[in-house]
Amino acid sequence: MTPLTLTVHDPTKLNFEERLEIARHDAECALFAAPEDPPPVAVSGARELGFAAEDEGKRMVLARAGGRLVGRAYLSYALSQNTDKGFLGVTVHPEFRRRGLGRALALRAGQLALDLGRTVYSAGTSTREPQGEGFAA
């Protein structure tokens, strides 16, 4: 496998093209998980990535292989309430699953959460992708 690079970003500070790349990745993952659902609209996803509520912090870990975005982890958290908590999510492109990338992203995002003082975070998996249950356990 091509060497991976993991980089940390504040998604609200990324330009629209960078956010659009992430939204397209998310759309591909969603279509794989639920091909019967209407396809996500990447432009809307890119706009949403650029938004944070006044009391919300966001960080994202992007994984690239040969320059291609192949996975991401995100961490969202309140800035003034529950300052020890956050929410963590991970998506890996279907072509790159079962290689440890999800674990690497989750570990990096978990460390980022600790660095931000978030000692408790929640995460979940979709019942549409049963292999995620083993990962989340």
Short mmCIF file of C-alpha atoms in Angstrom, two decimals:
data_model
loop_
_atom_site.label_atom_id
_atom_site.label_comp_id
_atom_site.label_asym_id
_atom_site.label_seq_id
_atom_site.Cartn_x
_atom_site.Cartn_y
_atom_site.Cartn_z
CA MET A 1 0.00 0.00 0.00
CA THR A 2 1.15 3.55 -0.71
CA PRO A 3 2.53 5.28 2.41
CA LEU A 4 -0.14 7.16 4.35
CA THR A 5 0.03 10.68 5.68
CA LEU A 6 -2.22 11.92 8.46
CA THR A 7 -2.74 15.67 8.85
CA VAL A 8 -4.86 17.63 11.33
CA HIS A 9 -7.10 20.50 10.21
CA ASP A 10 -9.79 22.85 11.41
CA PRO A 11 -12.38 22.19 8.69
CA THR A 12 -13.82 25.70 9.03
CA LYS A 13 -10.45 27.08 7.91
CA LEU A 14 -10.17 24.92 4.78
CA ASN A 15 -11.03 26.49 1.45
CA PHE A 16 -14.13 25.39 -0.45
CA GLU A 17 -12.23 23.08 -2.85
CA GLU A 18 -10.60 21.26 0.09
CA ARG A 19 -13.96 20.86 1.81
CA LEU A 20 -15.53 19.68 -1.46
CA GLU A 21 -12.91 16.93 -1.74
CA ILE A 22 -13.82 15.76 1.77
CA ALA A 23 -17.55 15.92 1.01
CA ARG A 24 -17.04 13.83 -2.13
CA HIS A 25 -15.15 11.25 -0.06
CA ASP A 26 -18.04 11.20 2.43
CA ALA A 27 -20.55 10.80 -0.41
CA GLU A 28 -18.65 7.83 -1.87
CA CYS A 29 -18.56 6.16 1.55
CA ALA A 30 -22.29 6.82 2.08
CA LEU A 31 -23.19 5.41 -1.33
CA PHE A 32 -21.22 2.27 -0.59
CA ALA A 33 -22.99 1.84 2.77
CA ALA A 34 -26.48 2.58 1.49
CA PRO A 35 -26.74 2.34 -2.31
CA GLU A 36 -30.55 2.42 -2.10
CA ASP A 37 -30.54 5.90 -0.51
CA PRO A 38 -30.49 9.10 -2.54
CA PRO A 39 -26.90 10.18 -3.16
CA PRO A 40 -25.54 12.89 -0.86
CA VAL A 41 -24.98 16.29 -2.44
CA ALA A 42 -21.27 17.04 -2.12
CA VAL A 43 -21.65 20.81 -2.50
CA SER A 44 -24.00 20.90 0.49
CA GLY A 45 -21.60 18.75 2.48
CA ALA A 46 -18.72 21.09 1.65
CA ARG A 47 -20.72 24.08 2.87
CA GLU A 48 -21.64 22.28 6.08
CA LEU A 49 -18.02 21.39 6.79
CA GLY A 50 -17.18 25.09 6.72
CA PHE A 51 -19.71 25.93 9.42
CA ALA A 52 -19.32 25.71 13.18
CA ALA A 53 -21.81 26.99 15.72
CA GLU A 54 -20.60 29.78 17.98
CA ASP A 55 -19.94 27.34 20.82
CA GLU A 56 -18.56 24.48 18.71
CA GLY A 57 -15.02 23.40 17.96
CA LYS A 58 -14.13 21.03 15.13
CA ARG A 59 -10.97 19.22 14.15
CA MET A 60 -10.38 16.74 11.38
CA VAL A 61 -7.65 14.20 10.66
CA LEU A 62 -7.24 13.53 6.95
CA ALA A 63 -5.55 10.39 5.62
CA ARG A 64 -3.96 10.48 2.18
CA ALA A 65 -2.31 7.76 0.12
CA GLY A 66 -0.37 9.06 -2.87
CA GLY A 67 -2.14 12.41 -2.54
CA ARG A 68 -5.61 10.82 -2.63
CA LEU A 69 -7.98 11.36 0.30
CA VAL A 70 -8.74 7.83 1.58
CA GLY A 71 -10.09 8.44 5.08
CA ARG A 72 -10.92 10.98 7.69
CA ALA A 73 -11.68 11.28 11.36
CA TYR A 74 -13.50 14.19 12.88
CA LEU A 75 -13.86 15.50 16.37
CA SER A 76 -16.53 17.99 17.40
CA TYR A 77 -16.93 19.49 20.84
CA ALA A 78 -18.61 22.28 22.77
CA LEU A 79 -16.38 25.15 23.83
CA SER A 80 -18.16 26.22 27.02
CA GLN A 81 -20.24 23.25 28.24
CA ASN A 82 -19.21 19.66 28.86
CA THR A 83 -15.64 20.70 28.20
CA ASP A 84 -14.37 17.20 28.90
CA LYS A 85 -16.52 15.61 26.17
CA GLY A 86 -16.55 15.33 22.39
CA PHE A 87 -17.89 13.29 19.49
CA LEU A 88 -15.58 11.28 17.25
CA GLY A 89 -16.34 9.84 13.81
CA VAL A 90 -14.25 7.94 11.27
CA THR A 91 -14.84 7.17 7.59
CA VAL A 92 -12.55 5.14 5.36
CA HIS A 93 -12.99 4.79 1.62
CA PRO A 94 -14.24 1.25 0.80
CA GLU A 95 -11.11 0.49 -1.28
CA PHE A 96 -8.89 1.13 1.76
CA ARG A 97 -10.77 -0.70 4.51
CA ARG A 98 -9.48 -3.66 6.54
CA ARG A 99 -5.89 -2.33 6.51
CA GLY A 100 -5.71 -0.57 9.88
CA LEU A 101 -6.45 2.89 8.53
CA GLY A 102 -9.62 3.35 10.58
CA ARG A 103 -7.73 2.40 13.72
CA ALA A 104 -4.91 4.81 12.90
CA LEU A 105 -7.39 7.64 12.31
CA ALA A 106 -9.30 6.86 15.52
CA LEU A 107 -6.09 6.75 17.56
CA ARG A 108 -4.87 10.07 16.14
CA ALA A 109 -8.26 11.72 16.69
CA GLY A 110 -8.43 10.24 20.21
CA GLN A 111 -5.02 11.73 21.00
CA LEU A 112 -6.18 15.04 19.57
CA ALA A 113 -9.23 14.89 21.85
CA LEU A 114 -6.97 14.32 24.86
CA ASP A 115 -4.72 17.20 23.78
CA LEU A 116 -7.84 19.40 23.78
CA GLY A 117 -8.82 18.21 27.28
CA ARG A 118 -11.58 15.91 26.03
CA THR A 119 -11.26 12.82 28.20
CA VAL A 120 -14.67 11.40 27.26
CA TYR A 121 -15.89 11.07 23.71
CA SER A 122 -18.63 9.12 22.02
CA ALA A 123 -18.58 7.39 18.68
CA GLY A 124 -20.86 5.07 16.79
CA THR A 125 -21.15 2.85 13.77
CA SER A 126 -23.83 2.25 11.22
CA THR A 127 -25.90 -0.92 11.26
CA ARG A 128 -25.71 -0.70 7.46
CA GLU A 129 -22.05 -1.60 7.67
CA PRO A 130 -21.83 -4.50 10.13
CA GLN A 131 -18.05 -4.72 9.86
CA GLY A 132 -17.95 -1.39 11.73
CA GLU A 133 -19.37 -3.07 14.82
CA GLY A 134 -16.16 -5.04 15.35
CA PHE A 135 -14.14 -1.88 14.89
CA ALA A 136 -16.23 0.07 17.39
CA ALA A 137 -16.17 -2.67 20.03
#
